[in-house]
Tab-separated table of C-alpha atoms and ligand atoms in Angstrom:
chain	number	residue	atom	x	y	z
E	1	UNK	CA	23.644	7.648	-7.358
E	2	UNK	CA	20.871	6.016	-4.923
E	3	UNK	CA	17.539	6.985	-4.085
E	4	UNK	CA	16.712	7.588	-0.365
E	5	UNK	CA	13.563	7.142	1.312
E	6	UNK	CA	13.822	10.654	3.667
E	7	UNK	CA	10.294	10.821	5.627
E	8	UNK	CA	7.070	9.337	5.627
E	9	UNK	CA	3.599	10.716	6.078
E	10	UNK	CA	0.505	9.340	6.102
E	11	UNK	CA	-3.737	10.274	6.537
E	12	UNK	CA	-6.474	8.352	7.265
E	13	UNK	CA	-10.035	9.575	7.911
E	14	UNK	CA	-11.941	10.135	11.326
E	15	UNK	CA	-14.625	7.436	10.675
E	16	UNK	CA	-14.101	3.903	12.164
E	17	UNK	CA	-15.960	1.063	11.411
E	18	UNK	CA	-15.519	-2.057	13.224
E	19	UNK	CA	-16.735	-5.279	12.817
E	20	UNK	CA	-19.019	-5.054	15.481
E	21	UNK	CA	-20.649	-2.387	13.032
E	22	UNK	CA	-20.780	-4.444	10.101
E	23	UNK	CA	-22.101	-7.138	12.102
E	24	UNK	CA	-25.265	-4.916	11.908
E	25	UNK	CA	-26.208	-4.822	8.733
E	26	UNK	CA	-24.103	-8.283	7.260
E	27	UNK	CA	-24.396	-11.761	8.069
E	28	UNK	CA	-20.813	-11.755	9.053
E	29	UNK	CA	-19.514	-11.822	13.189
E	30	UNK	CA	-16.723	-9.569	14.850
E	31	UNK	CA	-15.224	-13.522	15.504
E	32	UNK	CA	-15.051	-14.448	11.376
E	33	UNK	CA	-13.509	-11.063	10.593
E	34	UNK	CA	-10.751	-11.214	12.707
E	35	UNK	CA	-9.940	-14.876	12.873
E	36	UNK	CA	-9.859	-15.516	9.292
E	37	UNK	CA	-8.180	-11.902	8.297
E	38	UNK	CA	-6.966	-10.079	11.803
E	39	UNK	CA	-9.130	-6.752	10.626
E	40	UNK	CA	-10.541	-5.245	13.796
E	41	UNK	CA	-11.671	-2.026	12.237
E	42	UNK	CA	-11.124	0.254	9.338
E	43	UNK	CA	-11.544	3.759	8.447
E	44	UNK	CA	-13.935	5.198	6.212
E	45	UNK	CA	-14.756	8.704	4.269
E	46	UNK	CA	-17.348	10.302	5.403
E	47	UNK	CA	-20.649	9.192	3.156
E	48	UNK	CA	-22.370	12.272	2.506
E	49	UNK	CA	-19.088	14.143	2.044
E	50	UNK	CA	-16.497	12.174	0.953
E	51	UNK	CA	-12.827	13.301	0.668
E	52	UNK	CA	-10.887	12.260	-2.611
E	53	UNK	CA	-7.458	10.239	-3.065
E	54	UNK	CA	-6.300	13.989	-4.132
E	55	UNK	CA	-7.062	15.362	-0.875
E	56	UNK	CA	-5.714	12.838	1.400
E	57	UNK	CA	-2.851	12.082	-0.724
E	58	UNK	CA	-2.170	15.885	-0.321
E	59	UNK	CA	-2.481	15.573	3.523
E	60	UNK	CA	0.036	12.276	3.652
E	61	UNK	CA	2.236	14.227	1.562
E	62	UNK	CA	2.179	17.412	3.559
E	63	UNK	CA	3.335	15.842	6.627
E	64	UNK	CA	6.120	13.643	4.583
E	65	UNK	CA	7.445	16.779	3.167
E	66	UNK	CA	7.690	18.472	6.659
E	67	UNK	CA	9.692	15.352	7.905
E	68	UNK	CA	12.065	15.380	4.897
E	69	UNK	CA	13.190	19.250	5.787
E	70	UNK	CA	11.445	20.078	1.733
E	71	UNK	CA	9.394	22.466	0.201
E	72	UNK	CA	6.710	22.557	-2.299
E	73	UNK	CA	9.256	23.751	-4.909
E	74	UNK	CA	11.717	21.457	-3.812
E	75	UNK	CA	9.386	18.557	-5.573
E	76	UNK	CA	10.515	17.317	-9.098
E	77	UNK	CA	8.104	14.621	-9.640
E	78	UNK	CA	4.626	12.939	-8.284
E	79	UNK	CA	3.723	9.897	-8.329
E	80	UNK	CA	0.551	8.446	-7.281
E	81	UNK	CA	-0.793	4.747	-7.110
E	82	UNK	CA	-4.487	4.686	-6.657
E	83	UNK	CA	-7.287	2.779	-8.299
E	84	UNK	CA	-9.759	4.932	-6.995
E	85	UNK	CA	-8.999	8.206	-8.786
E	86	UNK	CA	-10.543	11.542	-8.358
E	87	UNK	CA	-11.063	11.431	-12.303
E	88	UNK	CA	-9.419	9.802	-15.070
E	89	UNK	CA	-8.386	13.357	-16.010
E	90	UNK	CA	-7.108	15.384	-14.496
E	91	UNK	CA	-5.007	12.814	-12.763
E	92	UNK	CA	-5.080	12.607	-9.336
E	93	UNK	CA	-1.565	13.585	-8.753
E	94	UNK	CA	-2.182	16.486	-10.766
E	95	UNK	CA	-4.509	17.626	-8.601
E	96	UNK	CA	-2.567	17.196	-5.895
E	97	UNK	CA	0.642	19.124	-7.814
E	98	UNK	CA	-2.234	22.067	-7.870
E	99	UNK	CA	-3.112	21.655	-3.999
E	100	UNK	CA	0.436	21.370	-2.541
E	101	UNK	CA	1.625	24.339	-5.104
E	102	UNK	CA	4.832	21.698	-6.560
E	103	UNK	CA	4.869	24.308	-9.768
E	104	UNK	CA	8.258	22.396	-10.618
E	105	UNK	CA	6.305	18.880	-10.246
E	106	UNK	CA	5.286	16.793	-13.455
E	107	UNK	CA	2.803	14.337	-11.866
E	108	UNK	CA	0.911	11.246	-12.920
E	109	UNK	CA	-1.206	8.644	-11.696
E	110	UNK	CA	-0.245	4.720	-11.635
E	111	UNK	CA	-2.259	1.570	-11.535
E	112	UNK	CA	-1.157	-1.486	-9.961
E	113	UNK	CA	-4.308	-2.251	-7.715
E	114	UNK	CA	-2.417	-3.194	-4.060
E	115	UNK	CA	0.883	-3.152	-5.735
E	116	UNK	CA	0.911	0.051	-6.986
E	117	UNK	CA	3.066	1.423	-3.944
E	118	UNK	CA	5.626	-1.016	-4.868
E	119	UNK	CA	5.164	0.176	-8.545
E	120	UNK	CA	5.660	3.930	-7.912
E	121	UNK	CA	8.759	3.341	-5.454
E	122	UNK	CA	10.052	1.758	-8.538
E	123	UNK	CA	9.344	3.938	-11.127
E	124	UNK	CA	10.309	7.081	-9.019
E	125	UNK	CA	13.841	5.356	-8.177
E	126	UNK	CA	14.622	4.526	-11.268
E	127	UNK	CA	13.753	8.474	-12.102
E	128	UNK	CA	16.347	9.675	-9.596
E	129	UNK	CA	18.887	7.133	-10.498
E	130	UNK	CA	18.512	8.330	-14.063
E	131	UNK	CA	18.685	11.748	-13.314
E	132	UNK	CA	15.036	12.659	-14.296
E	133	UNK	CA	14.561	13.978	-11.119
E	134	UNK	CA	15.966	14.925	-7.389
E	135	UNK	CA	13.317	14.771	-4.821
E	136	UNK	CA	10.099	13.109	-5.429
E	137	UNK	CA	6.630	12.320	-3.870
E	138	UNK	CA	5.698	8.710	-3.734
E	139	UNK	CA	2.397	8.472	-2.535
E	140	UNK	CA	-0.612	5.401	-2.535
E	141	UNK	CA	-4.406	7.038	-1.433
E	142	UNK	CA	-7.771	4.602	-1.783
E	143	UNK	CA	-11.524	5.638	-1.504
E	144	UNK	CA	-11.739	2.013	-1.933
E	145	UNK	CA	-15.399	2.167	0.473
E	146	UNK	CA	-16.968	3.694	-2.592
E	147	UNK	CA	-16.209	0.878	-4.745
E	148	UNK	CA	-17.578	-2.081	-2.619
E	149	UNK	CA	-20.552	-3.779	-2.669
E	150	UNK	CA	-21.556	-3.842	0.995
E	151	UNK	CA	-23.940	-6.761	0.634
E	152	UNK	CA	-20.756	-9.131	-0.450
E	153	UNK	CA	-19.171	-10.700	3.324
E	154	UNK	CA	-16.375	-11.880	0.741
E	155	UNK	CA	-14.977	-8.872	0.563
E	156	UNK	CA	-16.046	-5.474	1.982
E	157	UNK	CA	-15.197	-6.408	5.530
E	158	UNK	CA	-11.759	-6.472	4.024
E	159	UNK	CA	-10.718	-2.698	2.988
E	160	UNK	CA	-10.556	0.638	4.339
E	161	UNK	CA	-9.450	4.026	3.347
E	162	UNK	CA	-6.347	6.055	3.427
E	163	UNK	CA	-3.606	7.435	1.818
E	164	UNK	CA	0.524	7.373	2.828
E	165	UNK	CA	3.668	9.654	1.076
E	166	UNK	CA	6.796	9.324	1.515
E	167	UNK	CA	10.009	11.359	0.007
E	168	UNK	CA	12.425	10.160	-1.929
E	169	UNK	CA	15.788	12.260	-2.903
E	170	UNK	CA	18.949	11.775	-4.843
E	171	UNK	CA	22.074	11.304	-2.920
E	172	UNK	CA	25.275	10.934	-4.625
E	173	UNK	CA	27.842	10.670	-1.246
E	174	UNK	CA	26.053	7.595	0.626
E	175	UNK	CA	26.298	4.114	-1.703
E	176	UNK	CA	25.689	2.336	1.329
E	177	UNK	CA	22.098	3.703	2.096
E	178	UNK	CA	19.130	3.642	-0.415
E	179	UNK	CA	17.126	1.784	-2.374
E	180	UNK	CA	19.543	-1.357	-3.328
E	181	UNK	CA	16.833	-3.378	-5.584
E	182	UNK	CA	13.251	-3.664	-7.089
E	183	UNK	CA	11.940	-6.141	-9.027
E	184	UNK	CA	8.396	-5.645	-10.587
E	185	UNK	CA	6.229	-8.677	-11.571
E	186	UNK	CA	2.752	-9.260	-13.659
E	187	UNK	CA	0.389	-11.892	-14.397
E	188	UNK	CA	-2.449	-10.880	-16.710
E	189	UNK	CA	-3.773	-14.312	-17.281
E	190	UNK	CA	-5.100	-14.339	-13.495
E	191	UNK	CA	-6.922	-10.688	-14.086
E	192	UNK	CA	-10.344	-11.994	-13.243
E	193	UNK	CA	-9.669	-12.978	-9.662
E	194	UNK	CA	-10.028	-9.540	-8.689
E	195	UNK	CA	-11.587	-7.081	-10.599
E	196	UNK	CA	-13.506	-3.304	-10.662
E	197	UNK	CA	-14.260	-2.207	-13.802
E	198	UNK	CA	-14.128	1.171	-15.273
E	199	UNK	CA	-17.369	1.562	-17.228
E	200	UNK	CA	-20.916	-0.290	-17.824
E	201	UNK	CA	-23.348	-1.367	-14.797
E	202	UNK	CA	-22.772	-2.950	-11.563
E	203	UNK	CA	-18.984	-1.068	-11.127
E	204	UNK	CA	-18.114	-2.835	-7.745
E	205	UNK	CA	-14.922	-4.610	-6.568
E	206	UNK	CA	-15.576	-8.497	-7.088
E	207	UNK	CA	-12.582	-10.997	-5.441
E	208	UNK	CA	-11.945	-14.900	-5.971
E	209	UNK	CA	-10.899	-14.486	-2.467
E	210	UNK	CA	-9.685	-17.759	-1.807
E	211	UNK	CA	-8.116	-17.830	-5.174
E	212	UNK	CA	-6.657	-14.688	-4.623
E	213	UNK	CA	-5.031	-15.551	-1.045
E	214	UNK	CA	-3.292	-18.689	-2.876
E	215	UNK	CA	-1.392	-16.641	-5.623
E	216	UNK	CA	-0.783	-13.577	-3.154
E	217	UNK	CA	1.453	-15.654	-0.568
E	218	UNK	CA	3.969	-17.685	-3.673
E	219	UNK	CA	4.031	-14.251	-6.138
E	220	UNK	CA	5.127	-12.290	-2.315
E	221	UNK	CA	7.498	-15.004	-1.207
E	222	UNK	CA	9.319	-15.361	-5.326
E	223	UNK	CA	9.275	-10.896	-5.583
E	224	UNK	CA	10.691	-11.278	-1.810
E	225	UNK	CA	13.436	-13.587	-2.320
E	226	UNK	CA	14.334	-12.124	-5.963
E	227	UNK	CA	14.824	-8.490	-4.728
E	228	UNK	CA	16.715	-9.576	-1.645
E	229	UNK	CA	19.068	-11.810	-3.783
E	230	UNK	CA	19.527	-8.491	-6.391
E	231	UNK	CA	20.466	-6.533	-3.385
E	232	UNK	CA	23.022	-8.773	-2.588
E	233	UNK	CA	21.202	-10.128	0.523
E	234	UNK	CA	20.214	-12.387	2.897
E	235	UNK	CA	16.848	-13.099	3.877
E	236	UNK	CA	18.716	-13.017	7.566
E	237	UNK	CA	19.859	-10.063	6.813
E	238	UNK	CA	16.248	-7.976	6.683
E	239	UNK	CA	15.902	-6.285	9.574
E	240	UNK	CA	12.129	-5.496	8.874
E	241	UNK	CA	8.994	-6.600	6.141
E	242	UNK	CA	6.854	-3.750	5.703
E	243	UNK	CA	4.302	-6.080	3.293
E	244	UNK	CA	0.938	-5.332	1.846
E	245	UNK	CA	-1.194	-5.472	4.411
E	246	UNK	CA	-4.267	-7.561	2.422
E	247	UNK	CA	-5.051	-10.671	5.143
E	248	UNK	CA	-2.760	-11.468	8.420
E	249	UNK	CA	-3.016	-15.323	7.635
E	250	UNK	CA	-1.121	-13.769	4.052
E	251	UNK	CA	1.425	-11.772	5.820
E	252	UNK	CA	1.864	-15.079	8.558
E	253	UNK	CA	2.317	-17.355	5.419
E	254	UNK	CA	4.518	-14.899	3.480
E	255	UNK	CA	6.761	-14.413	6.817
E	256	UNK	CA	6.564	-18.734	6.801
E	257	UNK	CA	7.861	-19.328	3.453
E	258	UNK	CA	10.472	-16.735	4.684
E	259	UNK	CA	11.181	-18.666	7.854
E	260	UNK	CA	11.462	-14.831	9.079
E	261	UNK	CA	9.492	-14.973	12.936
E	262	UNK	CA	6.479	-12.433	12.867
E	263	UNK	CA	8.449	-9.861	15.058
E	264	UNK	CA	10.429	-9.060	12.265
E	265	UNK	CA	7.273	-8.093	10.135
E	266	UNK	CA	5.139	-4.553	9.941
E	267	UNK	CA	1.645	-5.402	10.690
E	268	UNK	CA	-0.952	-2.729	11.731
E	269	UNK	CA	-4.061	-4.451	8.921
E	270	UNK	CA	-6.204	-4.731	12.583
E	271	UNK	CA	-6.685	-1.181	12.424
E	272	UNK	CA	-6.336	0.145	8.900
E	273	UNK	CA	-7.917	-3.297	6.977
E	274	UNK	CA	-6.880	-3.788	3.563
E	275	UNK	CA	-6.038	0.020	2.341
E	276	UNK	CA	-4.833	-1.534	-0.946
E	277	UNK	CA	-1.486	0.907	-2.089
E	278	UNK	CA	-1.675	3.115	1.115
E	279	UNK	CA	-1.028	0.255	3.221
E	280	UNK	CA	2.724	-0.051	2.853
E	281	UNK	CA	3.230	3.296	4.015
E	282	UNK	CA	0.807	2.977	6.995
E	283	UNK	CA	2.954	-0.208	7.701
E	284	UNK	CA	5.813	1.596	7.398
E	285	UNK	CA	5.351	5.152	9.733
E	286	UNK	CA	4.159	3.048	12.765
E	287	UNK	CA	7.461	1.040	12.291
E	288	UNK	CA	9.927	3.888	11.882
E	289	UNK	CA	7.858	6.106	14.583
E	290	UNK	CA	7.808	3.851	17.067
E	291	UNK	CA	11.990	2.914	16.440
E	292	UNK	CA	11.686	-0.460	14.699
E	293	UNK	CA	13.048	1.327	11.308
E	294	UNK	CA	16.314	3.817	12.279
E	295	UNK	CA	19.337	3.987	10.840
E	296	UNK	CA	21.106	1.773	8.966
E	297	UNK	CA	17.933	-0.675	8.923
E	298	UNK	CA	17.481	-3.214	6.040
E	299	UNK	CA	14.002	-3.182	5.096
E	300	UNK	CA	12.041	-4.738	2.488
E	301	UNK	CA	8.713	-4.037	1.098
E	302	UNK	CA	6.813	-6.007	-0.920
E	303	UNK	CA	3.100	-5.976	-2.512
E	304	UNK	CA	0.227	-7.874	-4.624
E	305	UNK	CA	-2.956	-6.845	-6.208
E	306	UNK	CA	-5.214	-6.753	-9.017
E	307	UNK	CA	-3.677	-7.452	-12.146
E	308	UNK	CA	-2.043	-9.514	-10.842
E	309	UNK	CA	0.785	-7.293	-9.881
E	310	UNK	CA	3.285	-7.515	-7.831
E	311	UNK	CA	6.633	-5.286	-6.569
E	312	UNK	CA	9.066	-5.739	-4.351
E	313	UNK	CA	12.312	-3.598	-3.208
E	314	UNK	CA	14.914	-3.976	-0.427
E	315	UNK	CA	16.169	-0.427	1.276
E	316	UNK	CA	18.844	0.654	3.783
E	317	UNK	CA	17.696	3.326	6.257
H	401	LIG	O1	-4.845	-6.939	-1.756
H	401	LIG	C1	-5.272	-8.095	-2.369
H	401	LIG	C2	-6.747	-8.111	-2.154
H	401	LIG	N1	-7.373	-9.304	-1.752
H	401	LIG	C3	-6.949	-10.171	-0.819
H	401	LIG	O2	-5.928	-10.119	-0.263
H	401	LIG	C4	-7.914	-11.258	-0.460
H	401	LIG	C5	-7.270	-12.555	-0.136
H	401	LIG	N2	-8.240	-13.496	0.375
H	401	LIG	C6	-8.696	-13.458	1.667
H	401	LIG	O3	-8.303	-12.621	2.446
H	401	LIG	C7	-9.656	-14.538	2.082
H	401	LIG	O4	-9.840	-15.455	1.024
H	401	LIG	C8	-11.030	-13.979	2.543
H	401	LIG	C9	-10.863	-13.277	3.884
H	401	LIG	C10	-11.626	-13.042	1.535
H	401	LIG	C11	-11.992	-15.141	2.768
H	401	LIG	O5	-11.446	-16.053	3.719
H	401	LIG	P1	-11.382	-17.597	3.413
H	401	LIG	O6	-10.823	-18.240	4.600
H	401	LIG	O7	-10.658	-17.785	2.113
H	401	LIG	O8	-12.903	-17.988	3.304
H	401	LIG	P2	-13.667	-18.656	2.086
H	401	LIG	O9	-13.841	-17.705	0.961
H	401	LIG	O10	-13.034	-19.990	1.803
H	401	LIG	O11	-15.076	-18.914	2.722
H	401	LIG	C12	-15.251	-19.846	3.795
H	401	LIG	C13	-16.663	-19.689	4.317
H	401	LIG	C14	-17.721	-19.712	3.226
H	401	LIG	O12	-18.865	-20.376	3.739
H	401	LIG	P3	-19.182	-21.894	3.351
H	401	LIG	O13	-19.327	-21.900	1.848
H	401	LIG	O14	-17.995	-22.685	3.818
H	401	LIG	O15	-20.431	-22.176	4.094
H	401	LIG	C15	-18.066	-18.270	3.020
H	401	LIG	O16	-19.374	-18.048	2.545
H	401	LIG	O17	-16.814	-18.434	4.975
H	401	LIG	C16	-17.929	-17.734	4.425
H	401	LIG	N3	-17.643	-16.305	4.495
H	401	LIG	C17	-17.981	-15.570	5.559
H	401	LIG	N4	-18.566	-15.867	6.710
H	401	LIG	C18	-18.753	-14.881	7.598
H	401	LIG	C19	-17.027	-15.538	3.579
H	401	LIG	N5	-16.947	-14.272	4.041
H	401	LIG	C20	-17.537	-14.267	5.252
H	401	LIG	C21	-17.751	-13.272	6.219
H	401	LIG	N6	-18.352	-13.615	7.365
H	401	LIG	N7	-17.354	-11.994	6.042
């Protein structure tokens, strides 16, 4: 039995901010931004009326499940990564299990910070494999704007909003085609380089950036090289990196360590920023809609956040 990735849909809301516009209000330049992280511009929810991870989770999902040919009942499971919740309870994929009308859906909510797409592909293969489930929803969606303090350069001019789905579904007939390997990775002793915490005063997102740059590119390149090697793998033979999309100098250094050349890696960060666990599937629908993913591709994903975490998996299209 494998798990195969069927369609991928993604949502991202109608505001833009660029750099130019921070440059307004933050003693930051267009120039910094994008030399020392490649962000152009972001999106944003709307201030006075923001939408939720449910909602745009629901609208990623909605357009994933018309790609994969399935139906609200066809859904087993949900699985959302987020760390920006609609609630603590209900859950955010419940919420979204009540908006898409999945009636045959148990859903739940996952943290893992900018791994948690990673995490969920994980957990929701390992569900198929197991028999748990047939077709699932795998989906990351961030209102990470609420969370920032806009007066800190060091890290709002990194993130943006946004949510991604994709469909995954049992298939018993094709071993060659699937997910192949995961490998999932923590480090709790480094859990104050980037933090947001739940209750108390002052509940912003706070980042050791450089710190945090350091760690991201060795735990990326280890998860990388470990998940290709339990697939049975070559590095030379990935076909495409769809990685978190946190910093480009990250990505460039990951892809380095690698020695994989930069065409062979999914970067779209200029537009999107850091959009913590939707940013592998953003990644990944401009690759596979514009033909770099088809049939038969090798791809691997990895990610790193908060936590730290860290997840990695190698798939055949
Ligand atoms: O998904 C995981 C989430 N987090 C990450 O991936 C973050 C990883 N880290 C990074 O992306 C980078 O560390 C940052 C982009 C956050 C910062 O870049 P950096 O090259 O590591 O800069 P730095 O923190 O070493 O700061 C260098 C200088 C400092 O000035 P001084 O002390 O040298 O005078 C900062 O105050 O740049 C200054 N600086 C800025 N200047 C203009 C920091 N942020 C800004 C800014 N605009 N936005």
């Amino acid at each position: 039995m494998k798990a195969r990735i069927l369609s991928v849909g993604t949502f991202v809301p109608d505001t833009v901010l660029t750099n130019k516009e921070i440059e307004t209000f933050l003693d930051t330049s267009d120039e910094w931004i994008t030399t020392r992280t490649g962000i152009k511009e972001r999106r944003i929810v709307d201030k006075e009326h923001p939408m939720s991870a449910s909602e745009m989770g629901a609208r990623a999902s909605r357009i994933a499940m018309e790609r994969a040919g399935v139906s609200s009942g066809d859904i087993d499971g949900i699985i959302v990564a987020t760390f920006t919740p609609d609630n603590f309870f209900p859950s955010t994929a419940c919420s979204m299990q009540a908006d898409l009308g999945c009636k045959n859906a148990f859903a739940f909510d996952l943290s893992a910070a900018c791994a948690g797409f990673t995490y969920a592909l994980t957990v929701a293969n390992n569900m198929i494999v197991s028999g748990q489930a047939r077709t699932m929803l795998v989906v990351g969606s961030e209102v990470i704007s609420k969370t920032l303090d806009w007066s800190d350069r060091g890290s709002c001019i990194l993130f943006g909003d946004g949510a991604g789905a994709m469909v995954l579904a049992a298939d018993e007939k094709n071993q060659q085609k699937g997910i192949l390997s995961s490998c999932l990775f923590s480090d709790g002793t480094l859990g104050d380089l980037l933090t947001l915490p739940a209750w108390g005063e002052n509940r912003v997102l706070k980042m050791k950036g450089n710190e945090v740059f350091k760690h991201a590119v060795r735990f990326m390149a280890d998860l990388s090289l470990q998940a290709i090697d339990k697939a049975g793998l070559d590095v030379k033979d990935i076909d495409i990196i769809v990685p978190h999309q946190a910093n480009i100098r990250i990505i460039s250094a990951l892809a380095e360590q690698l020695s994989v050349p930069m065409d062979k890696v999914a970067v779209n960060l200029q537009k999107y920023g850091n959009t913590s666990s939707a940013s592998i599937p953003l990644a990944f629908e401009e690759a596979w809609l514009d033909g770099r993913i088809k049939d038969g591709s090798k791809v691997l994903f990895v990610g790193v956040g908060g936590g730290f975490s860290i997840g990695s998996a190698v798939c055949v299209f």
